[in-house]
Coordinates of C-alpha atoms and ligand atoms in Angstrom, one line a residue:
X1 CA -0.2 -128.5 53.9
X2 CA 0.7 -125.1 55.3
X3 CA 1.5 -122.2 52.9
X4 CA 5.2 -122.1 52.2
X5 CA 7.0 -119.0 53.4
X6 CA 8.2 -116.7 50.7
X7 CA 11.7 -115.4 50.9
X8 CA 12.2 -113.2 47.8
X9 CA 12.3 -113.2 44.0
X10 CA 14.9 -113.9 41.4
X11 CA 16.4 -110.8 39.9
X12 CA 19.5 -111.9 37.9
X13 CA 21.9 -114.7 37.3
X14 CA 23.0 -117.4 34.9
X15 CA 23.0 -121.2 34.8
X16 CA 26.8 -121.2 35.2
X17 CA 27.1 -118.6 38.0
X18 CA 23.8 -119.2 40.0
X19 CA 21.0 -116.8 40.7
X20 CA 20.8 -113.5 42.6
X21 CA 17.6 -112.7 44.4
X22 CA 16.1 -109.8 46.2
X23 CA 14.9 -110.5 49.7
X24 CA 11.2 -109.7 50.5
X25 CA 10.8 -106.7 52.9
X26 CA 9.0 -108.7 55.5
X27 CA 11.6 -111.5 55.6
X28 CA 14.2 -111.1 58.3
X29 CA 17.6 -111.1 56.6
X30 CA 19.2 -112.7 59.7
X31 CA 17.0 -115.7 59.3
X32 CA 18.8 -116.8 56.2
X33 CA 21.4 -119.4 56.6
X34 CA 24.1 -120.2 54.1
X35 CA 23.6 -123.9 53.1
X36 CA 19.9 -123.6 53.4
X37 CA 17.7 -125.5 51.0
X38 CA 15.3 -123.2 49.1
X39 CA 12.8 -123.7 46.2
X40 CA 12.2 -121.4 43.3
X41 CA 8.9 -121.7 41.6
X42 CA 9.5 -121.2 37.9
X43 CA 6.7 -121.3 35.3
X44 CA 7.3 -124.9 34.3
X45 CA 9.7 -126.2 36.8
X46 CA 10.4 -126.1 40.5
X47 CA 14.1 -125.5 41.1
X48 CA 15.6 -127.0 44.3
X49 CA 18.5 -124.8 45.2
X50 CA 21.1 -124.1 47.9
X51 CA 21.5 -120.7 49.4
X52 CA 25.2 -119.8 49.1
X53 CA 25.6 -116.1 50.0
X54 CA 23.7 -113.2 51.6
X55 CA 24.5 -109.6 50.8
X56 CA 23.4 -106.0 51.6
X57 CA 22.4 -103.6 48.8
X58 CA 21.1 -100.0 48.4
X59 CA 19.4 -98.2 45.6
X60 CA 21.7 -95.3 45.8
X61 CA 25.3 -95.0 47.1
X62 CA 24.3 -91.6 48.6
X63 CA 22.3 -93.3 51.4
X64 CA 25.3 -95.4 52.3
X65 CA 27.6 -92.4 52.4
X66 CA 25.3 -90.7 55.0
X67 CA 23.8 -93.5 57.1
X68 CA 21.1 -92.6 59.7
X69 CA 22.5 -92.4 63.2
X70 CA 21.3 -94.3 66.3
X71 CA 19.0 -91.5 67.2
X72 CA 17.0 -91.9 64.0
X73 CA 15.6 -95.5 64.2
X74 CA 12.6 -94.4 62.3
X75 CA 14.7 -93.3 59.3
X76 CA 16.4 -96.6 59.3
X77 CA 13.1 -98.3 59.2
X78 CA 11.8 -96.1 56.4
X79 CA 14.9 -96.8 54.2
X80 CA 14.7 -100.5 54.8
X81 CA 13.0 -102.3 52.0
X82 CA 12.8 -99.2 49.8
X83 CA 16.3 -97.8 49.5
X84 CA 18.2 -100.4 51.4
X85 CA 17.5 -104.1 51.1
X86 CA 19.0 -107.6 51.2
X87 CA 20.0 -109.8 48.4
X88 CA 21.0 -113.5 48.4
X89 CA 22.6 -116.0 46.0
X90 CA 21.3 -119.4 45.3
X91 CA 22.5 -122.3 43.1
X92 CA 19.8 -124.4 41.5
X93 CA 20.8 -128.1 41.9
X94 CA 17.8 -130.1 40.6
X95 CA 14.6 -129.3 38.9
X96 CA 11.2 -130.9 38.9
X97 CA 9.0 -130.4 35.8
X98 CA 5.3 -129.7 36.2
X99 CA 4.6 -133.2 35.2
X100 CA 5.9 -134.8 38.5
X101 CA 5.9 -138.2 36.9
X102 CA 9.0 -137.2 34.9
X103 CA 10.9 -137.1 38.1
X104 CA 13.8 -134.9 39.4
X105 CA 16.3 -133.9 36.7
X106 CA 19.6 -132.1 36.5
X107 CA 19.3 -128.3 36.0
X108 CA 19.4 -127.4 32.4
X109 CA 17.7 -124.0 32.5
X110 CA 16.9 -121.2 35.0
X111 CA 13.7 -119.6 36.1
X112 CA 12.7 -116.2 34.6
X113 CA 12.9 -112.8 36.3
X114 CA 10.8 -112.4 39.5
X115 CA 10.2 -116.1 40.0
X116 CA 9.3 -116.4 43.7
X117 CA 11.6 -118.2 46.1
X118 CA 10.3 -120.2 49.1
X119 CA 11.7 -121.9 52.2
X120 CA 11.8 -125.6 51.5
X121 CA 9.0 -127.5 53.1
X122 CA 9.1 -130.9 54.7
X123 CA 7.5 -132.2 51.5
X124 CA 10.3 -130.8 49.4
X125 CA 12.8 -132.6 51.5
X126 CA 10.9 -135.7 51.4
X127 CA 10.7 -135.5 47.6
X128 CA 14.4 -135.0 47.2
X129 CA 16.0 -136.9 50.0
X130 CA 13.4 -139.6 50.5
X131 CA 12.4 -141.4 53.7
X132 CA 14.4 -144.0 55.5
X133 CA 13.7 -147.4 54.0
X134 CA 15.5 -150.3 52.5
X135 CA 18.9 -149.1 51.3
X136 CA 18.4 -145.5 52.3
X137 CA 19.8 -144.3 55.6
X138 CA 19.2 -141.2 57.5
X139 CA 22.5 -139.2 58.0
X140 CA 21.0 -136.2 59.8
X141 CA 18.6 -133.3 59.5
X142 CA 18.6 -130.1 57.6
X143 CA 19.8 -126.9 59.4
X144 CA 16.4 -125.6 60.2
X145 CA 13.9 -128.4 60.1
X146 CA 13.1 -131.8 61.6
X147 CA 13.0 -134.1 58.7
X148 CA 15.3 -136.9 57.6
X149 CA 18.1 -136.4 55.1
X150 CA 18.9 -139.8 53.6
X151 CA 21.7 -141.3 51.7
X152 CA 21.3 -144.0 49.1
X153 CA 23.5 -146.7 50.5
X154 CA 23.6 -148.8 47.3
X155 CA 24.9 -146.0 45.3
X156 CA 27.3 -145.0 48.1
X157 CA 29.2 -148.3 48.3
X158 CA 29.4 -148.6 44.5
X159 CA 32.3 -146.0 44.5
X160 CA 35.1 -144.9 46.8
X161 CA 34.0 -142.1 49.1
X162 CA 35.6 -139.7 51.5
X163 CA 34.8 -138.2 55.0
X164 CA 36.7 -135.0 55.6
X165 CA 36.9 -132.3 58.2
X166 CA 39.4 -130.6 60.6
X167 CA 40.4 -132.5 63.7
X168 CA 37.6 -132.7 66.2
X169 CA 34.8 -131.8 63.8
X170 CA 33.1 -135.3 63.9
X171 CA 34.8 -137.3 61.2
X172 CA 35.0 -140.5 63.2
X173 CA 31.3 -140.0 64.2
X174 CA 30.3 -139.5 60.6
X175 CA 32.3 -142.6 59.6
X176 CA 30.7 -144.7 62.4
X177 CA 27.2 -143.5 61.2
X178 CA 28.0 -144.5 57.6
X179 CA 29.3 -147.9 58.7
X180 CA 26.2 -148.5 60.8
X181 CA 24.0 -147.8 57.8
X182 CA 26.0 -150.1 55.5
X183 CA 26.0 -152.9 58.1
X184 CA 22.4 -152.5 59.3
X185 CA 21.1 -152.6 55.7
X186 CA 23.5 -155.4 54.8
X187 CA 24.8 -153.5 51.7
X188 CA 28.5 -154.5 51.9
X189 CA 31.1 -156.2 53.9
X190 CA 33.5 -153.7 55.7
X191 CA 37.1 -153.9 56.5
X192 CA 38.0 -151.1 59.0
X193 CA 41.5 -150.2 59.8
X194 CA 40.8 -148.7 63.3
X195 CA 44.0 -146.8 64.0
X196 CA 42.7 -145.2 67.2
X197 CA 40.5 -148.1 68.6
X198 CA 37.3 -146.1 68.0
X199 CA 35.1 -148.3 65.9
X200 CA 35.2 -151.9 67.2
X201 CA 34.4 -151.9 70.9
X202 CA 33.3 -148.9 72.9
X203 CA 35.1 -145.6 72.4
X204 CA 34.5 -142.3 74.3
X205 CA 33.6 -138.8 73.3
X206 CA 36.5 -136.4 73.2
X207 CA 36.0 -135.1 76.7
X208 CA 35.8 -138.8 77.9
X209 CA 32.4 -138.0 79.5
X210 CA 30.4 -140.4 77.5
X211 CA 30.8 -144.0 76.4
X212 CA 30.2 -144.5 72.7
X213 CA 29.1 -148.0 71.6
X214 CA 31.3 -149.7 69.0
X215 CA 30.1 -151.5 65.9
X216 CA 30.7 -155.0 67.4
X217 CA 28.3 -154.0 70.3
X218 CA 25.6 -152.7 68.0
X219 CA 25.8 -155.6 65.5
X220 CA 26.7 -158.6 67.6
X221 CA 27.7 -161.6 65.4
X222 CA 28.0 -159.4 62.3
X223 CA 31.1 -157.4 63.2
X224 CA 34.3 -159.1 64.2
X225 CA 37.3 -157.6 65.9
X226 CA 40.8 -158.7 65.1
X227 CA 43.6 -157.3 67.2
X228 CA 47.3 -156.8 66.5
X229 CA 47.8 -156.3 70.2
X230 CA 45.7 -158.8 72.1
X231 CA 47.3 -157.7 75.4
X232 CA 45.9 -154.2 75.1
X233 CA 42.5 -155.4 74.1
X234 CA 42.5 -157.7 77.2
X235 CA 43.6 -154.8 79.4
X236 CA 40.7 -152.7 78.1
X237 CA 38.4 -155.7 78.5
X238 CA 37.5 -155.1 74.9
X239 CA 36.2 -158.2 73.2
X240 CA 38.0 -159.5 70.2
X241 CA 37.6 -162.5 67.9
X242 CA 41.1 -163.2 66.9
X243 CA 44.6 -161.8 66.6
X244 CA 46.5 -161.2 63.5
X245 CA 50.1 -161.9 62.7
X246 CA 52.0 -160.8 59.6
X247 CA 54.8 -162.8 58.2
X248 CA 58.1 -161.1 57.6
X249 CA 58.1 -162.9 54.2
X250 CA 54.9 -161.0 53.3
X251 CA 56.6 -157.7 53.4
X252 CA 57.5 -156.5 49.9
X253 CA 59.9 -153.8 48.9
X254 CA 57.0 -151.5 48.1
X255 CA 55.7 -151.7 51.6
X256 CA 59.1 -150.7 53.0
X257 CA 59.5 -147.8 50.5
X258 CA 56.1 -146.5 51.5
X259 CA 57.5 -146.3 55.1
X260 CA 60.4 -144.1 53.9
X261 CA 59.7 -141.5 56.5
X262 CA 58.8 -143.7 59.4
X263 CA 62.0 -145.8 58.9
X264 CA 64.1 -142.8 57.9
X265 CA 65.4 -144.6 54.8
X266 CA 68.1 -143.3 52.5
X267 CA 67.5 -142.6 48.9
X268 CA 69.5 -145.8 48.1
X269 CA 67.4 -148.1 50.1
X270 CA 65.2 -149.1 47.2
X271 CA 68.1 -150.4 45.2
X272 CA 69.6 -152.3 48.1
X273 CA 66.3 -153.8 48.9
X274 CA 65.7 -155.0 45.3
X275 CA 69.2 -156.6 45.3
X276 CA 68.2 -158.5 48.5
X277 CA 65.0 -159.7 46.9
X278 CA 66.8 -160.9 43.9
X279 CA 69.1 -163.0 46.0
X280 CA 66.7 -164.2 48.8
X281 CA 63.2 -163.9 47.4
X282 CA 60.4 -163.5 49.9
X283 CA 62.7 -164.2 52.8
X284 CA 64.8 -161.1 52.0
X285 CA 64.2 -159.2 55.3
X286 CA 64.9 -162.1 57.6
X287 CA 68.0 -163.1 55.6
X288 CA 69.3 -159.6 55.6
X289 CA 68.7 -159.1 59.3
X290 CA 70.5 -162.4 60.0
X291 CA 73.7 -161.4 58.3
X292 CA 76.7 -160.4 60.5
X293 CA 79.4 -158.0 59.3
X294 CA 81.4 -160.6 57.4
X295 CA 78.3 -162.1 55.7
X296 CA 77.2 -158.6 54.7
X297 CA 80.5 -157.8 53.2
X298 CA 80.6 -161.0 51.2
X299 CA 77.0 -160.4 50.0
X300 CA 77.9 -156.9 49.0
X301 CA 81.0 -158.1 47.1
X302 CA 79.1 -160.9 45.3
X303 CA 76.0 -158.9 44.4
X304 CA 77.5 -155.6 43.6
X305 CA 75.5 -153.9 46.4
X306 CA 76.9 -150.8 48.1
X307 CA 78.1 -152.0 51.5
X308 CA 77.2 -148.8 53.3
X309 CA 73.7 -148.6 52.0
X310 CA 73.0 -152.2 52.5
X311 CA 74.1 -152.1 56.1
X312 CA 72.1 -148.9 56.7
X313 CA 69.0 -150.7 55.4
X314 CA 69.7 -153.7 57.6
X315 CA 70.0 -151.4 60.6
X316 CA 66.9 -149.5 59.8
X317 CA 64.8 -152.6 59.4
X318 CA 65.5 -153.3 63.0
X319 CA 62.6 -151.0 63.7
X320 CA 60.3 -153.9 62.7
X321 CA 61.6 -156.0 65.6
X322 CA 59.4 -154.2 68.2
X323 CA 56.3 -155.0 66.3
X324 CA 55.3 -158.2 68.1
X325 CA 52.6 -159.1 65.5
X326 CA 55.3 -159.7 62.9
X327 CA 56.7 -163.2 63.0
X328 CA 59.0 -165.0 60.6
X329 CA 56.1 -166.8 59.1
X330 CA 52.5 -165.8 59.6
X331 CA 50.0 -168.2 61.1
X332 CA 47.4 -168.2 58.3
X333 CA 44.5 -169.6 60.2
X334 CA 43.4 -166.3 61.7
X335 CA 43.7 -164.3 58.6
X336 CA 41.8 -166.9 56.6
X337 CA 39.0 -166.9 59.1
X338 CA 38.9 -163.2 58.8
X339 CA 38.7 -163.2 55.0
X340 CA 36.0 -165.9 55.2
X341 CA 34.0 -163.6 57.4
X342 CA 34.3 -160.8 54.8
X343 CA 33.3 -163.2 52.0
X344 CA 30.2 -164.1 54.0
X345 CA 29.1 -160.5 54.3
X346 CA 30.4 -159.8 57.8
X347 CA 32.5 -156.8 58.8
X348 CA 35.9 -156.8 60.4
X349 CA 37.6 -154.2 62.5
X350 CA 41.3 -154.3 62.8
X351 CA 42.5 -152.9 66.1
X352 CA 46.0 -151.7 66.6
X353 CA 46.2 -151.4 70.4
X354 CA 49.6 -149.9 71.4
X355 CA 50.7 -149.8 67.7
X356 CA 49.1 -146.6 66.8
X357 CA 52.1 -145.2 64.9
X358 CA 52.5 -144.8 61.2
X359 CA 54.9 -147.7 60.9
X360 CA 52.5 -150.4 62.1
X361 CA 49.4 -148.9 60.7
X362 CA 50.7 -148.5 57.2
X363 CA 52.4 -151.8 57.0
X364 CA 49.4 -153.8 58.2
X365 CA 46.8 -151.9 56.2
X366 CA 48.9 -152.2 53.0
X367 CA 49.6 -155.9 53.4
X368 CA 46.1 -157.0 54.4
X369 CA 44.5 -154.9 51.8
X370 CA 46.7 -156.2 49.1
X371 CA 46.0 -159.8 50.0
X372 CA 42.3 -159.2 50.1
X373 CA 42.2 -157.2 46.9
X374 CA 44.0 -160.1 45.1
X375 CA 41.4 -162.5 46.3
X376 CA 38.6 -160.2 45.2
X377 CA 40.1 -159.8 41.8
X378 CA 40.5 -163.6 41.5
X379 CA 36.8 -164.1 42.6
X380 CA 35.6 -161.5 40.2
X381 CA 37.4 -163.1 37.3
X382 CA 36.0 -166.5 38.3
X383 CA 32.5 -164.9 38.3
X384 CA 33.2 -163.3 34.9
X385 CA 34.1 -166.7 33.5
X386 CA 31.2 -168.6 35.1
X387 CA 28.6 -165.9 35.2
X388 CA 27.2 -167.6 38.2
X389 CA 25.8 -165.1 40.8
X390 CA 27.1 -167.3 43.6
X391 CA 30.7 -166.8 42.4
X392 CA 30.5 -163.1 42.7
X393 CA 32.3 -161.7 45.8
X394 CA 30.3 -159.4 48.0
X395 CA 30.8 -155.7 47.8
X396 CA 33.6 -154.7 50.1
X397 CA 34.2 -151.3 51.6
X398 CA 37.6 -150.6 53.2
X399 CA 37.8 -147.8 55.7
X400 CA 41.1 -146.1 56.3
X401 CA 41.8 -143.2 58.6
X402 CA 44.7 -140.8 57.9
X403 CA 44.1 -141.7 54.3
X404 CA 46.6 -139.2 52.9
X405 CA 49.5 -141.4 54.2
X406 CA 48.5 -143.9 51.5
X407 CA 47.1 -141.6 48.9
X408 CA 49.3 -138.6 48.6
X409 CA 50.6 -137.7 45.2
X410 CA 53.9 -139.7 45.6
X411 CA 52.5 -142.8 47.2
X412 CA 49.1 -143.1 45.5
X413 CA 50.6 -144.5 42.4
X414 CA 52.3 -147.3 44.3
X415 CA 50.0 -148.4 47.0
X416 CA 47.2 -150.8 46.7
X417 CA 44.9 -148.1 48.0
X418 CA 45.7 -145.9 45.0
X419 CA 44.9 -148.8 42.7
X420 CA 41.6 -149.5 44.3
X421 CA 40.6 -145.8 44.2
X422 CA 41.4 -145.6 40.5
X423 CA 40.0 -148.9 39.3
X424 CA 36.5 -147.8 40.3
X425 CA 34.1 -150.5 41.1
X426 CA 35.3 -153.2 38.8
X427 CA 36.3 -155.7 41.5
X428 CA 33.6 -154.8 44.0
X429 CA 36.1 -153.2 46.4
X430 CA 35.9 -149.5 47.3
X431 CA 37.4 -147.2 49.9
X432 CA 36.0 -145.0 52.6
X433 CA 38.9 -142.6 53.1
X434 CA 38.8 -140.5 56.3
X435 CA 41.2 -137.5 56.5
X436 CA 41.7 -134.1 57.9
X437 CA 43.9 -132.8 55.0
X438 CA 42.2 -133.6 51.8
X439 CA 44.6 -131.3 49.9
X440 CA 47.3 -133.9 50.7
X441 CA 45.5 -136.5 48.8
X442 CA 46.3 -137.1 45.1
X443 CA 44.0 -135.1 42.8
X444 CA 43.2 -138.1 40.6
X445 CA 42.1 -140.0 43.7
X446 CA 40.0 -137.1 44.9
X447 CA 38.2 -136.8 41.6
X448 CA 37.3 -140.4 41.7
X449 CA 35.5 -140.2 45.0
X450 CA 31.7 -140.7 44.5
X451 CA 30.5 -139.0 47.6
X452 CA 32.3 -136.5 49.9
X453 CA 30.9 -136.0 53.4
X454 CA 32.7 -133.0 54.8
X455 CA 32.6 -131.3 58.2
X456 CA 34.2 -127.9 58.7
X457 CA 37.5 -127.2 56.9
X458 CA 39.3 -123.8 57.2
X459 CA 42.2 -124.1 54.9
X460 CA 41.5 -122.9 51.4
X461 CA 43.6 -125.6 49.8
X462 CA 41.6 -128.3 51.7
X463 CA 38.3 -126.7 50.7
X464 CA 39.4 -126.6 47.0
X465 CA 40.4 -130.2 47.2
X466 CA 36.9 -131.3 48.2
X467 CA 35.5 -129.9 45.0
X468 CA 38.1 -131.5 42.7
X469 CA 36.2 -132.7 39.7
X470 CA 32.9 -131.0 40.8
X471 CA 31.6 -128.3 38.4
X472 CA 29.9 -125.1 39.5
X473 CA 31.2 -125.4 43.0
X474 CA 32.0 -121.8 43.7
X475 CA 29.0 -121.1 45.9
X476 CA 29.3 -124.4 47.7
X477 CA 32.8 -123.5 48.9
X478 CA 31.4 -120.6 51.0
X479 CA 28.8 -122.9 52.4
X480 CA 31.5 -125.4 53.5
X481 CA 33.6 -122.7 55.1
X482 CA 30.6 -121.6 57.1
X483 CA 29.7 -124.9 58.8
X484 CA 29.6 -125.1 62.6
X485 CA 32.7 -126.7 64.0
X486 CA 30.9 -129.7 65.2
X487 CA 28.1 -132.0 64.1
X488 CA 27.4 -130.3 60.8
X489 CA 28.5 -131.6 57.4
X490 CA 27.9 -131.2 53.7
X491 CA 27.1 -134.2 51.7
X492 CA 28.0 -134.0 48.1
X493 CA 28.0 -136.5 45.3
X494 CA 26.7 -139.7 43.9
X495 CA 24.7 -140.9 46.9
X496 CA 22.5 -137.8 47.3
X497 CA 20.4 -136.2 44.6
X498 CA 21.9 -132.8 45.4
X499 CA 24.4 -131.3 47.8
X500 CA 23.0 -130.8 51.2
X501 CA 24.1 -129.5 54.6
X502 CA 23.0 -131.5 57.6
X503 CA 23.1 -131.5 61.3
X504 CA 24.7 -134.9 61.8
X505 CA 22.4 -137.5 63.3
X506 CA 23.2 -137.9 67.0
X507 CA 25.0 -141.1 68.0
X508 CA 23.0 -141.6 71.1
X509 CA 20.7 -144.0 73.0
X510 CA 17.9 -143.5 70.4
X511 CA 20.3 -144.3 67.6
X512 CA 21.5 -147.5 69.3
X513 CA 17.9 -148.5 69.7
X514 CA 17.3 -148.0 66.0
X515 CA 20.4 -150.0 65.1
X516 CA 19.6 -152.9 67.5
X517 CA 16.0 -153.2 66.2
X518 CA 15.7 -156.2 64.0
X519 CA 16.3 -155.4 60.3
X520 CA 15.5 -157.2 57.1
X521 CA 17.4 -160.1 55.7
X522 CA 18.6 -163.2 57.5
X523 CA 20.2 -162.8 60.9
X524 CA 23.8 -163.3 59.7
X525 CA 25.4 -161.9 56.7
X526 CA 23.4 -160.7 53.7
X527 CA 19.8 -160.4 52.9
X528 CA 18.9 -163.4 50.8
X529 CA 20.1 -162.8 47.3
X530 CA 17.4 -161.9 44.8
X531 CA 17.1 -164.2 41.9
X532 CA 19.2 -162.7 39.2
X533 CA 18.6 -163.5 35.6
X534 CA 21.4 -164.4 33.2
X535 CA 20.8 -161.3 31.1
X536 CA 20.9 -159.1 34.2
X537 CA 24.3 -160.6 35.0
X538 CA 25.5 -160.0 31.5
X539 CA 24.3 -156.4 31.6
X540 CA 26.2 -155.9 34.9
X541 CA 29.4 -157.5 33.4
X542 CA 29.1 -155.3 30.3
X543 CA 28.6 -152.3 32.5
X544 CA 31.8 -153.0 34.6
X545 CA 33.9 -154.3 31.7
X546 CA 32.7 -152.5 28.6
X547 CA 33.5 -154.5 25.5
X548 CA 36.0 -152.6 23.3
Ligands
ADP601 N1 27.0 -137.4 65.5 C1 27.5 -137.1 66.7 N2 26.9 -137.5 67.8 C2 27.4 -137.3 69.1 N3 28.6 -136.6 69.3 C3 29.2 -136.1 68.2 C4 28.8 -136.4 66.9 N4 29.7 -135.9 66.0 C5 30.6 -135.3 66.8 N5 30.4 -135.4 68.1 C6 31.3 -134.9 69.2 O1 32.4 -134.3 68.6 C7 33.6 -134.9 69.1 C8 34.6 -135.0 68.0 O2 34.2 -136.0 67.0 P1 35.2 -137.0 66.3 O3 34.4 -137.8 65.4 O4 36.0 -137.7 67.3 O5 36.1 -135.9 65.5 P2 37.3 -136.2 64.5 O6 37.3 -137.6 64.1 O7 36.9 -135.3 63.3 O8 38.6 -135.7 65.1 C9 33.2 -136.2 69.7 O9 34.0 -136.6 70.7 C10 31.8 -136.0 70.1 O10 31.8 -135.4 71.4
MG602 MG1 38.8 -139.1 64.3

C-alpha cells in the first residue's frame, strides 16, 4: 500500500460544528475539492470526514493590507506557508476504532489538536462503501479516484427515497441507475410512472445524439411495459406488453380535487361532487355527464345542490373525454395481469404516450397506486394473520416523476402517495420520488425519506429542503451547491454509511454489458426465498408493528 498523502492538521472545531484544519505548506490549495472524502488519524480512532470548505488565512492583517505586487513573486513565495496559509473545514461522519473488529460507528468524539489529515485511499473507500456484491450496487466513483461507491440496495428499498436536482442535471439517469440496481439484484418489484417515456423502451440523451437503452431492453422478461396510448407506442415501434384502461367509475372525488388546477375547478366543486356521489355512487361522473339541462335542474332541486356550481362541474369534467384510456367501465384483465406481474417480483413501466400532461398523469398514477396499495395492505394483513412467508407480498417500489404534484403540503395529506410516504415500510410499499423542486414537497414527507440522491440545486430553499430532518448539515449544504451541473450527485442517508459525493456511473455500453450479464437468483422474478424461521418472521412483524 502506498503512503497516504497528508493534507494538513486539525487546529480547532467541535463535534457540532465540524473541524477546522491548517493546510500543509507543500499541499496545493487548489487541489482540494469541496465534497472530497478525507481521513483524520486520531490517537484511538480514524475519522472518515467530508471536506466542506476551503479558506485563506494570514498570521497578521498587516500583510493583507499591503500585499506583494506582481513584480515580487519571491516575496509571495516567502510569505506563503509562514505568514499566509490555507485552512479548510471538514465534518467527521464516521469513526473506526483502533480495534477494527468493532466496525464503523457514528461519530461521538473528535480528534485532538494537530491530528494529521490524509487524502482517503482506495482502501478507505473500500472499507466504508464496500465492493459491489449481492445487494450492493455501484452508483458511481468519488470525485478524484477510480474506486466504486456502492449503495446498500436492501436498506434502500426499505424506506421511501428521493432523487433531486435541477432540470437537466441527470435525475432521470440517476433514477434509471437505481432501478437497474434494484431489478438486477432482484431486491423489489417496481412500478414506474414514466411520464416522459424515458424508462421503458429506449430513450435518448438530451441532445438526441445517443440512444439510451430502456429497462425492458436491459432486463427482458423481467420488466413489462403497459401503455395508456398504444397508438403512440406502435408509432415509435416501442414494444409494450399491454394497454391500460381506467373506468370512469374508479375515479373518486379525491382524484378530481387533486386535479383542481388542471381542471380549473371552482371552490364549490368538492361539495357538488360529494352530492353527486351520494346520489349516484361510483357512477357519479357518467351520470352527471349524461344529464341535460332539465335533468340537471331537477337534480339540483331535489338534492339541494347549487345549480350553477353543479353545471360548472359537469362542464369541467368534459376534459376527461379526450383521455381515450378512460372508459365507462375498465377492462380488468390487463390491470390484473399487471398486478400479478408485480406480485411475482417483476417490474412494470406505465407509459403515457401523448398524455404527458398533468391531468392524465396524476389521475392514472393516483388510481393505480391506490388500487395496488389496497392490495398490498390486504396481503400484508393476511401474512400477519398466517405468519406464512409465502403470504408476504414482495417489496414494491413506486417511482414517480414530478413528485411535488402529489406531495406538496396541500395534497400530501390526501393523496395515496402522502399516505405511503408517511406509513414507512409497514406494508412493503415505498416511493422513489423524483423532483426538481424539493422545496415544494411537504416537509413531513421530506423528513421521512430514507436516502436522498441529489444532483446540483441552486435555489437555497431547495437545498434546505434536502436536509430536512438531517442534523449537522451546514457544511453539506455548501458541498451540494458546488456540484457540477451534470453527472455529479450527493448521496445522503440510510443506504450509505456516510454522505458522499459521486461522479455518477456512466450509462453506457459497459454498463449495459454489466446489466445483461447473468445475475444470481432464478431467471424470472426473485431469487429463491431463503428459508425463514418462525421466530424470524415474528421478529419482523414485531419490528414493523410494535406491540403497544
Ligand atoms: N449517468 C449518466 N450517463 C450518461 N449521461 C448522463 C448521465 N447523467 C446525465 N447524463 C446526461 O445529462 C443529460 C440530462 O440528464 P437527465 O437525466 O435527462 O436530466 P433530468 O432528468 O435531471 O432533467 C442526459 O441527456 C445525458 O446526456
Ligand atoms: Mg428527467
